[in-house]
C-alpha cells in the first residue's frame, strides 16, 4: 500500500559554515530517506518566489557532494518542462518559500495543483518551507498581500488542517492564527516554529522534526510545533516538542 507523506516546515535548510551557503536540515534528510531510494530524484519548485534564480542556486549548492539527483520546475515566464511529467518523475519534491497566494494562483493556471495531488497519491514525498508548507493545507496566515498578516483559505487541502509558519519569529502569526481558528475562518491548525518540520503520513501528523541539533537542557523550551483548536468557546494551543506524536 502506498504511503502518502508531506513534510511541512518553517525550515528545511540551515546556515552553512561559510559564505552564507545553506545546508540541508534534518527535515529534508528525512524526506530523502523516506523515498527509500539510494540516489533519490529531488525536484525544487520555487514558484512562490517567482522562480528566483539566486534562491534556486543556493538550494542546488546545498546538495553539493550529496548522493541526490537535483532538478527543478520553473513556471516563470513559462514552464521549463512539462509540469506533470517532471513532478511524477521525482522521488521527493521541495517547495520554496515566498507568496503562497501567488503560488496557488499560478499552480492552478498550469494544473500543477492536480499534478501535486497525483504525486502525493503515488507516494512521492512532498515538502516545503513557509509558502511551501501552507500550500498543502486548507489555509493559514500569510503576508502574501502586504506587511500585515491575512488569512489564506484556498490551499490545496491535501491535509485537512490549517497551518501556521514562523510561529516564534513573526509576531503577527500566533495571535492571528488563534483569531482565525476561534472565529471559524480556519479549522484546527498545526503550526511550526522556525527550523521545525511536521511530518504527515496520510492526513495525520506523526512526528515533529528539528533542523537544529538538540541543545543541552535549559529552562527555556526549544522550537517546536503546536496544535491549535477551538473547543468549548476557547482556543487551545497544545505544544508538540520534537519526536514522534
PDB file of C-alpha atoms in Angstrom:
ATOM      1  CA  UNK A   1       0.000   0.000   0.000  1.00  0.00           C
ATOM      2  CA  UNK A   2       1.304   3.451  -0.944  1.00  0.00           C
ATOM      3  CA  UNK A   3       2.073   5.781   1.958  1.00  0.00           C
ATOM      4  CA  UNK A   4       1.354   9.450   1.288  1.00  0.00           C
ATOM      5  CA  UNK A   5       3.786  11.786   3.066  1.00  0.00           C
ATOM      6  CA  UNK A   6       4.194  15.545   3.465  1.00  0.00           C
ATOM      7  CA  UNK A   7       6.922  17.406   5.380  1.00  0.00           C
ATOM      8  CA  UNK A   8       5.535  20.848   6.294  1.00  0.00           C
ATOM      9  CA  UNK A   9       8.222  23.129   7.728  1.00  0.00           C
ATOM     10  CA  UNK A  10       9.383  26.544   8.805  1.00  0.00           C
ATOM     11  CA  UNK A  11      12.924  25.467   7.976  1.00  0.00           C
ATOM     12  CA  UNK A  12      14.412  22.702   5.883  1.00  0.00           C
ATOM     13  CA  UNK A  13      17.796  24.337   5.366  1.00  0.00           C
ATOM     14  CA  UNK A  14      20.232  25.675   7.971  1.00  0.00           C
ATOM     15  CA  UNK A  15      23.157  28.062   7.676  1.00  0.00           C
ATOM     16  CA  UNK A  16      26.431  26.575   6.478  1.00  0.00           C
ATOM     17  CA  UNK A  17      29.879  27.243   7.856  1.00  0.00           C
ATOM     18  CA  UNK A  18      30.877  29.994   5.420  1.00  0.00           C
ATOM     19  CA  UNK A  19      29.767  32.369   2.665  1.00  0.00           C
ATOM     20  CA  UNK A  20      26.071  32.034   3.627  1.00  0.00           C
ATOM     21  CA  UNK A  21      25.865  28.649   1.931  1.00  0.00           C
ATOM     22  CA  UNK A  22      22.878  26.689   3.196  1.00  0.00           C
ATOM     23  CA  UNK A  23      22.934  23.030   4.078  1.00  0.00           C
ATOM     24  CA  UNK A  24      20.002  20.593   4.266  1.00  0.00           C
ATOM     25  CA  UNK A  25      18.477  20.204   7.710  1.00  0.00           C
ATOM     26  CA  UNK A  26      17.111  17.076   9.326  1.00  0.00           C
ATOM     27  CA  UNK A  27      13.624  17.521   7.832  1.00  0.00           C
ATOM     28  CA  UNK A  28      14.974  17.343   4.271  1.00  0.00           C
ATOM     29  CA  UNK A  29      17.276  14.473   5.218  1.00  0.00           C
ATOM     30  CA  UNK A  30      14.235  12.607   6.486  1.00  0.00           C
ATOM     31  CA  UNK A  31      12.291  13.312   3.294  1.00  0.00           C
ATOM     32  CA  UNK A  32      15.060  11.835   1.173  1.00  0.00           C
ATOM     33  CA  UNK A  33      15.368   8.840   3.486  1.00  0.00           C
ATOM     34  CA  UNK A  34      11.627   8.207   3.228  1.00  0.00           C
ATOM     35  CA  UNK A  35      11.866   7.865  -0.554  1.00  0.00           C
ATOM     36  CA  UNK A  36      13.615   4.547   0.014  1.00  0.00           C
ATOM     37  CA  UNK A  37      15.984   5.300  -2.867  1.00  0.00           C
ATOM     38  CA  UNK A  38      19.779   5.074  -2.763  1.00  0.00           C
ATOM     39  CA  UNK A  39      20.017   8.085  -5.063  1.00  0.00           C
ATOM     40  CA  UNK A  40      16.676   9.914  -4.931  1.00  0.00           C
ATOM     41  CA  UNK A  41      15.498  12.438  -7.511  1.00  0.00           C
ATOM     42  CA  UNK A  42      14.712  15.713  -5.749  1.00  0.00           C
ATOM     43  CA  UNK A  43      12.789  18.449  -7.574  1.00  0.00           C
ATOM     44  CA  UNK A  44      12.735  22.075  -6.444  1.00  0.00           C
ATOM     45  CA  UNK A  45       9.612  24.147  -7.125  1.00  0.00           C
ATOM     46  CA  UNK A  46      10.270  27.825  -6.356  1.00  0.00           C
ATOM     47  CA  UNK A  47       7.041  29.320  -7.711  1.00  0.00           C
ATOM     48  CA  UNK A  48       6.349  31.296  -4.526  1.00  0.00           C
ATOM     49  CA  UNK A  49       9.487  33.409  -5.093  1.00  0.00           C
ATOM     50  CA  UNK A  50       8.822  33.874  -8.811  1.00  0.00           C
ATOM     51  CA  UNK A  51      11.472  31.241  -9.551  1.00  0.00           C
ATOM     52  CA  UNK A  52      14.137  33.486  -8.044  1.00  0.00           C
ATOM     53  CA  UNK A  53      17.433  32.330  -9.532  1.00  0.00           C
ATOM     54  CA  UNK A  54      19.620  33.137  -6.516  1.00  0.00           C
ATOM     55  CA  UNK A  55      17.286  31.154  -4.248  1.00  0.00           C
ATOM     56  CA  UNK A  56      17.348  28.237  -6.666  1.00  0.00           C
ATOM     57  CA  UNK A  57      21.141  28.387  -6.972  1.00  0.00           C
ATOM     58  CA  UNK A  58      21.596  28.339  -3.183  1.00  0.00           C
ATOM     59  CA  UNK A  59      19.281  25.345  -2.945  1.00  0.00           C
ATOM     60  CA  UNK A  60      21.219  23.436  -5.617  1.00  0.00           C
ATOM     61  CA  UNK A  61      24.521  24.324  -3.924  1.00  0.00           C
ATOM     62  CA  UNK A  62      23.329  22.933  -0.608  1.00  0.00           C
ATOM     63  CA  UNK A  63      23.409  19.428  -2.103  1.00  0.00           C
ATOM     64  CA  UNK A  64      26.989  19.531  -3.354  1.00  0.00           C
ATOM     65  CA  UNK A  65      28.532  16.168  -2.541  1.00  0.00           C
ATOM     66  CA  UNK A  66      25.196  14.524  -1.764  1.00  0.00           C
ATOM     67  CA  UNK A  67      24.045  11.313  -3.443  1.00  0.00           C
ATOM     68  CA  UNK A  68      20.992  13.071  -4.876  1.00  0.00           C
ATOM     69  CA  UNK A  69      19.903  13.951  -8.418  1.00  0.00           C
ATOM     70  CA  UNK A  70      18.566  17.505  -8.210  1.00  0.00           C
ATOM     71  CA  UNK A  71      16.301  19.196 -10.747  1.00  0.00           C
ATOM     72  CA  UNK A  72      13.678  21.924 -10.782  1.00  0.00           C
ATOM     73  CA  UNK A  73      10.371  23.017 -12.258  1.00  0.00           C
ATOM     74  CA  UNK A  74      10.122  26.660 -13.347  1.00  0.00           C
ATOM     75  CA  UNK A  75       6.825  28.349 -14.199  1.00  0.00           C
ATOM     76  CA  UNK A  76       8.141  31.881 -14.926  1.00  0.00           C
ATOM     77  CA  UNK A  77       7.907  33.171 -17.588  1.00  0.00           C
ATOM     78  CA  UNK A  78       6.610  29.801 -18.793  1.00  0.00           C
ATOM     79  CA  UNK A  79       7.117  26.148 -17.718  1.00  0.00           C
ATOM     80  CA  UNK A  80      10.638  24.961 -18.444  1.00  0.00           C
ATOM     81  CA  UNK A  81       9.382  21.371 -18.633  1.00  0.00           C
ATOM     82  CA  UNK A  82       6.017  19.618 -18.658  1.00  0.00           C
ATOM     83  CA  UNK A  83       4.907  20.116 -15.012  1.00  0.00           C
ATOM     84  CA  UNK A  84       3.124  16.806 -14.608  1.00  0.00           C
ATOM     85  CA  UNK A  85       5.968  14.842 -16.170  1.00  0.00           C
ATOM     86  CA  UNK A  86       8.722  16.370 -14.056  1.00  0.00           C
ATOM     87  CA  UNK A  87       6.756  16.060 -10.807  1.00  0.00           C
ATOM     88  CA  UNK A  88       5.763  12.441 -11.376  1.00  0.00           C
ATOM     89  CA  UNK A  89       9.358  11.524 -12.272  1.00  0.00           C
ATOM     90  CA  UNK A  90      10.511  12.765  -8.842  1.00  0.00           C
ATOM     91  CA  UNK A  91      11.061  10.819  -5.643  1.00  0.00           C
ATOM     92  CA  UNK A  92      10.745  13.951  -3.490  1.00  0.00           C
ATOM     93  CA  UNK A  93       9.528  17.497  -4.194  1.00  0.00           C
ATOM     94  CA  UNK A  94      10.624  20.570  -2.213  1.00  0.00           C
ATOM     95  CA  UNK A  95       8.584  23.777  -2.487  1.00  0.00           C
ATOM     96  CA  UNK A  96      10.327  27.009  -1.534  1.00  0.00           C
ATOM     97  CA  UNK A  97       9.014  29.996   0.372  1.00  0.00           C
ATOM     98  CA  UNK A  98       7.571  33.302  -0.800  1.00  0.00           C
ATOM     99  CA  UNK A  99       3.974  34.241  -1.648  1.00  0.00           C
ATOM    100  CA  UNK A 100       1.559  31.362  -1.103  1.00  0.00           C
ATOM    101  CA  UNK A 101      -1.260  33.371  -2.730  1.00  0.00           C
ATOM    102  CA  UNK A 102       0.747  33.761  -5.939  1.00  0.00           C
ATOM    103  CA  UNK A 103       1.895  30.134  -5.790  1.00  0.00           C
ATOM    104  CA  UNK A 104      -1.676  28.834  -5.586  1.00  0.00           C
ATOM    105  CA  UNK A 105      -2.870  31.040  -8.449  1.00  0.00           C
ATOM    106  CA  UNK A 106      -0.009  30.078 -10.777  1.00  0.00           C
ATOM    107  CA  UNK A 107      -0.190  26.386  -9.888  1.00  0.00           C
ATOM    108  CA  UNK A 108      -3.894  26.297 -10.721  1.00  0.00           C
ATOM    109  CA  UNK A 109      -3.303  28.092 -14.005  1.00  0.00           C
ATOM    110  CA  UNK A 110      -0.767  25.442 -15.068  1.00  0.00           C
ATOM    111  CA  UNK A 111      -2.602  22.499 -13.400  1.00  0.00           C
ATOM    112  CA  UNK A 112       0.311  21.943 -11.027  1.00  0.00           C
ATOM    113  CA  UNK A 113      -2.236  21.590  -8.208  1.00  0.00           C
ATOM    114  CA  UNK A 114      -3.648  18.446  -9.819  1.00  0.00           C
ATOM    115  CA  UNK A 115      -0.151  17.120 -10.571  1.00  0.00           C
ATOM    116  CA  UNK A 116       0.912  17.639  -6.939  1.00  0.00           C
ATOM    117  CA  UNK A 117      -2.099  15.673  -5.726  1.00  0.00           C
ATOM    118  CA  UNK A 118      -1.283  12.906  -8.188  1.00  0.00           C
ATOM    119  CA  UNK A 119       2.342  12.852  -6.999  1.00  0.00           C
ATOM    120  CA  UNK A 120       1.235  12.683  -3.350  1.00  0.00           C
ATOM    121  CA  UNK A 121      -1.174   9.832  -4.059  1.00  0.00           C
ATOM    122  CA  UNK A 122       1.620   7.989  -5.893  1.00  0.00           C
ATOM    123  CA  UNK A 123       3.820   8.091  -2.771  1.00  0.00           C
ATOM    124  CA  UNK A 124       6.207  10.833  -3.901  1.00  0.00           C
ATOM    125  CA  UNK A 125       7.323  12.678  -0.749  1.00  0.00           C
ATOM    126  CA  UNK A 126       6.172  16.308  -0.746  1.00  0.00           C
ATOM    127  CA  UNK A 127       7.610  19.049   1.429  1.00  0.00           C
ATOM    128  CA  UNK A 128       8.449  22.694   1.704  1.00  0.00           C
ATOM    129  CA  UNK A 129       9.014  25.767   3.800  1.00  0.00           C
ATOM    130  CA  UNK A 130       6.658  28.639   4.635  1.00  0.00           C
ATOM    131  CA  UNK A 131       4.524  29.045   1.473  1.00  0.00           C
ATOM    132  CA  UNK A 132       5.749  25.538   0.657  1.00  0.00           C
ATOM    133  CA  UNK A 133       4.192  24.378   3.926  1.00  0.00           C
ATOM    134  CA  UNK A 134       0.972  26.394   3.832  1.00  0.00           C
ATOM    135  CA  UNK A 135       0.066  25.232   0.331  1.00  0.00           C
ATOM    136  CA  UNK A 136      -0.674  21.613   1.315  1.00  0.00           C
ATOM    137  CA  UNK A 137      -3.179  22.679   3.986  1.00  0.00           C
ATOM    138  CA  UNK A 138      -6.655  24.208   3.821  1.00  0.00           C
ATOM    139  CA  UNK A 139      -5.184  27.641   4.574  1.00  0.00           C
ATOM    140  CA  UNK A 140      -3.337  29.635   7.190  1.00  0.00           C
ATOM    141  CA  UNK A 141      -1.765  33.021   7.861  1.00  0.00           C
ATOM    142  CA  UNK A 142       0.244  34.819   5.186  1.00  0.00           C
ATOM    143  CA  UNK A 143       1.991  38.073   4.327  1.00  0.00           C
ATOM    144  CA  UNK A 144       1.275  37.465   0.617  1.00  0.00           C
ATOM    145  CA  UNK A 145      -0.919  40.580   0.467  1.00  0.00           C
ATOM    146  CA  UNK A 146       1.382  43.041   2.235  1.00  0.00           C
ATOM    147  CA  UNK A 147       3.101  43.690   5.573  1.00  0.00           C
ATOM    148  CA  UNK A 148       0.025  42.817   7.645  1.00  0.00           C
ATOM    149  CA  UNK A 149      -0.789  39.149   8.023  1.00  0.00           C
ATOM    150  CA  UNK A 150      -4.042  37.952   6.486  1.00  0.00           C
ATOM    151  CA  UNK A 151      -5.882  34.673   6.073  1.00  0.00           C
ATOM    152  CA  UNK A 152      -5.479  32.451   3.058  1.00  0.00           C
ATOM    153  CA  UNK A 153      -8.275  29.890   2.781  1.00  0.00           C
ATOM    154  CA  UNK A 154      -7.827  28.298  -0.640  1.00  0.00           C
ATOM    155  CA  UNK A 155      -4.938  25.904  -0.039  1.00  0.00           C
ATOM    156  CA  UNK A 156      -4.730  22.567  -1.855  1.00  0.00           C
ATOM    157  CA  UNK A 157      -6.275  20.839   1.178  1.00  0.00           C
ATOM    158  CA  UNK A 158      -4.293  17.633   0.772  1.00  0.00           C
ATOM    159  CA  UNK A 159      -4.164  17.941   4.557  1.00  0.00           C
ATOM    160  CA  UNK A 160      -7.479  18.747   6.317  1.00  0.00           C
ATOM    161  CA  UNK A 161      -5.927  21.281   8.676  1.00  0.00           C
ATOM    162  CA  UNK A 162      -4.893  24.928   8.626  1.00  0.00           C
ATOM    163  CA  UNK A 163      -1.223  25.817   9.029  1.00  0.00           C
ATOM    164  CA  UNK A 164       0.877  28.403  10.818  1.00  0.00           C
ATOM    165  CA  UNK A 165       4.529  29.024   9.939  1.00  0.00           C
ATOM    166  CA  UNK A 166       7.350  31.070  11.506  1.00  0.00           C
ATOM    167  CA  UNK A 167       5.324  30.856  14.686  1.00  0.00           C
ATOM    168  CA  UNK A 168       8.064  32.070  17.012  1.00  0.00           C
ATOM    169  CA  UNK A 169       9.710  34.717  14.833  1.00  0.00           C
ATOM    170  CA  UNK A 170       6.910  36.792  13.262  1.00  0.00           C
ATOM    171  CA  UNK A 171       4.790  38.401  15.938  1.00  0.00           C
ATOM    172  CA  UNK A 172       1.523  38.631  13.983  1.00  0.00           C
ATOM    173  CA  UNK A 173       1.387  34.933  13.186  1.00  0.00           C
ATOM    174  CA  UNK A 174       0.291  33.430  16.512  1.00  0.00           C
ATOM    175  CA  UNK A 175      -2.466  35.893  17.509  1.00  0.00           C
ATOM    176  CA  UNK A 176      -3.955  35.895  14.013  1.00  0.00           C
ATOM    177  CA  UNK A 177      -3.994  32.100  13.820  1.00  0.00           C
ATOM    178  CA  UNK A 178      -5.768  31.994  17.196  1.00  0.00           C
ATOM    179  CA  UNK A 179      -8.286  34.574  15.981  1.00  0.00           C
ATOM    180  CA  UNK A 180      -8.996  32.742  12.736  1.00  0.00           C
ATOM    181  CA  UNK A 181      -9.396  29.374  14.453  1.00  0.00           C
ATOM    182  CA  UNK A 182     -11.552  30.985  17.129  1.00  0.00           C
ATOM    183  CA  UNK A 183     -13.972  32.652  14.712  1.00  0.00           C
ATOM    184  CA  UNK A 184     -14.220  29.643  12.410  1.00  0.00           C
ATOM    185  CA  UNK A 185     -12.437  31.130   9.407  1.00  0.00           C
ATOM    186  CA  UNK A 186      -9.949  28.280   9.779  1.00  0.00           C
ATOM    187  CA  UNK A 187     -10.400  24.881  11.335  1.00  0.00           C
ATOM    188  CA  UNK A 188      -7.970  23.045  13.587  1.00  0.00           C
ATOM    189  CA  UNK A 189      -4.426  24.098  12.724  1.00  0.00           C
ATOM    190  CA  UNK A 190      -0.861  22.884  13.122  1.00  0.00           C
ATOM    191  CA  UNK A 191       1.933  25.447  13.440  1.00  0.00           C
ATOM    192  CA  UNK A 192       5.729  25.265  13.432  1.00  0.00           C
ATOM    193  CA  UNK A 193       8.456  27.446  14.906  1.00  0.00           C
ATOM    194  CA  UNK A 194      11.445  28.303  12.730  1.00  0.00           C
ATOM    195  CA  UNK A 195      13.671  25.290  11.936  1.00  0.00           C
ATOM    196  CA  UNK A 196      10.897  22.840  12.798  1.00  0.00           C
ATOM    197  CA  UNK A 197       9.104  20.434  10.475  1.00  0.00           C
ATOM    198  CA  UNK A 198       5.969  18.381  10.892  1.00  0.00           C
ATOM    199  CA  UNK A 199       5.777  15.046   9.088  1.00  0.00           C
ATOM    200  CA  UNK A 200       2.350  13.834   7.978  1.00  0.00           C
ATOM    201  CA  UNK A 201       1.575  10.292   6.921  1.00  0.00           C
ATOM    202  CA  UNK A 202      -1.739  10.103   5.130  1.00  0.00           C
ATOM    203  CA  UNK A 203      -3.512  13.097   6.604  1.00  0.00           C
ATOM    204  CA  UNK A 204      -2.279  12.786  10.185  1.00  0.00           C
ATOM    205  CA  UNK A 205       0.824  14.329  11.789  1.00  0.00           C
ATOM    206  CA  UNK A 206       3.162  11.622  13.061  1.00  0.00           C
ATOM    207  CA  UNK A 207       6.429  13.357  14.013  1.00  0.00           C
ATOM    208  CA  UNK A 208       7.918  16.750  14.859  1.00  0.00           C
ATOM    209  CA  UNK A 209      11.446  17.200  13.498  1.00  0.00           C
ATOM    210  CA  UNK A 210      14.004  19.848  14.452  1.00  0.00           C
ATOM    211  CA  UNK A 211      16.570  21.029  11.904  1.00  0.00           C
ATOM    212  CA  UNK A 212      18.901  22.157  14.664  1.00  0.00           C
ATOM    213  CA  UNK A 213      20.958  19.926  16.984  1.00  0.00           C
ATOM    214  CA  UNK A 214      19.458  19.201  20.355  1.00  0.00           C
ATOM    215  CA  UNK A 215      20.678  21.762  22.878  1.00  0.00           C
ATOM    216  CA  UNK A 216      21.667  20.962  26.476  1.00  0.00           C
ATOM    217  CA  UNK A 217      18.794  21.084  28.913  1.00  0.00           C
ATOM    218  CA  UNK A 218      17.782  24.626  29.814  1.00  0.00           C
ATOM    219  CA  UNK A 219      14.865  26.423  31.400  1.00  0.00           C
ATOM    220  CA  UNK A 220      13.731  27.744  28.015  1.00  0.00           C
ATOM    221  CA  UNK A 221      11.968  25.270  25.717  1.00  0.00           C
ATOM    222  CA  UNK A 222      13.349  24.965  22.196  1.00  0.00           C
ATOM    223  CA  UNK A 223      11.493  25.375  18.902  1.00  0.00           C
ATOM    224  CA  UNK A 224       8.537  23.041  18.463  1.00  0.00           C
ATOM    225  CA  UNK A 225       5.207  22.530  16.717  1.00  0.00           C
ATOM    226  CA  UNK A 226       1.704  23.238  18.030  1.00  0.00           C
ATOM    227  CA  UNK A 227      -1.855  22.078  17.607  1.00  0.00           C
ATOM    228  CA  UNK A 228      -4.348  24.956  17.708  1.00  0.00           C
ATOM    229  CA  UNK A 229      -8.034  24.076  18.055  1.00  0.00           C
ATOM    230  CA  UNK A 230     -11.357  25.557  19.106  1.00  0.00           C
ATOM    231  CA  UNK A 231     -13.036  23.745  21.981  1.00  0.00           C
ATOM    232  CA  UNK A 232     -15.962  24.908  24.074  1.00  0.00           C
ATOM    233  CA  UNK A 233     -15.645  28.531  23.011  1.00  0.00           C
ATOM    234  CA  UNK A 234     -11.912  28.641  23.734  1.00  0.00           C
ATOM    235  CA  UNK A 235      -8.871  28.370  21.503  1.00  0.00           C
ATOM    236  CA  UNK A 236      -6.493  25.779  22.920  1.00  0.00           C
ATOM    237  CA  UNK A 237      -2.814  25.604  21.880  1.00  0.00           C
ATOM    238  CA  UNK A 238      -1.015  22.351  22.624  1.00  0.00           C
ATOM    239  CA  UNK A 239       2.812  22.309  22.320  1.00  0.00           C
ATOM    240  CA  UNK A 240       4.285  19.397  20.361  1.00  0.00           C
ATOM    241  CA  UNK A 241       8.014  19.007  21.081  1.00  0.00           C
ATOM    242  CA  UNK A 242      10.350  17.235  18.631  1.00  0.00           C
ATOM    243  CA  UNK A 243       9.768  13.499  18.465  1.00  0.00           C
ATOM    244  CA  UNK A 244       7.062  11.022  17.469  1.00  0.00           C
ATOM    245  CA  UNK A 245       3.445  12.025  18.082  1.00  0.00           C
TER     246      UNK A 245
END
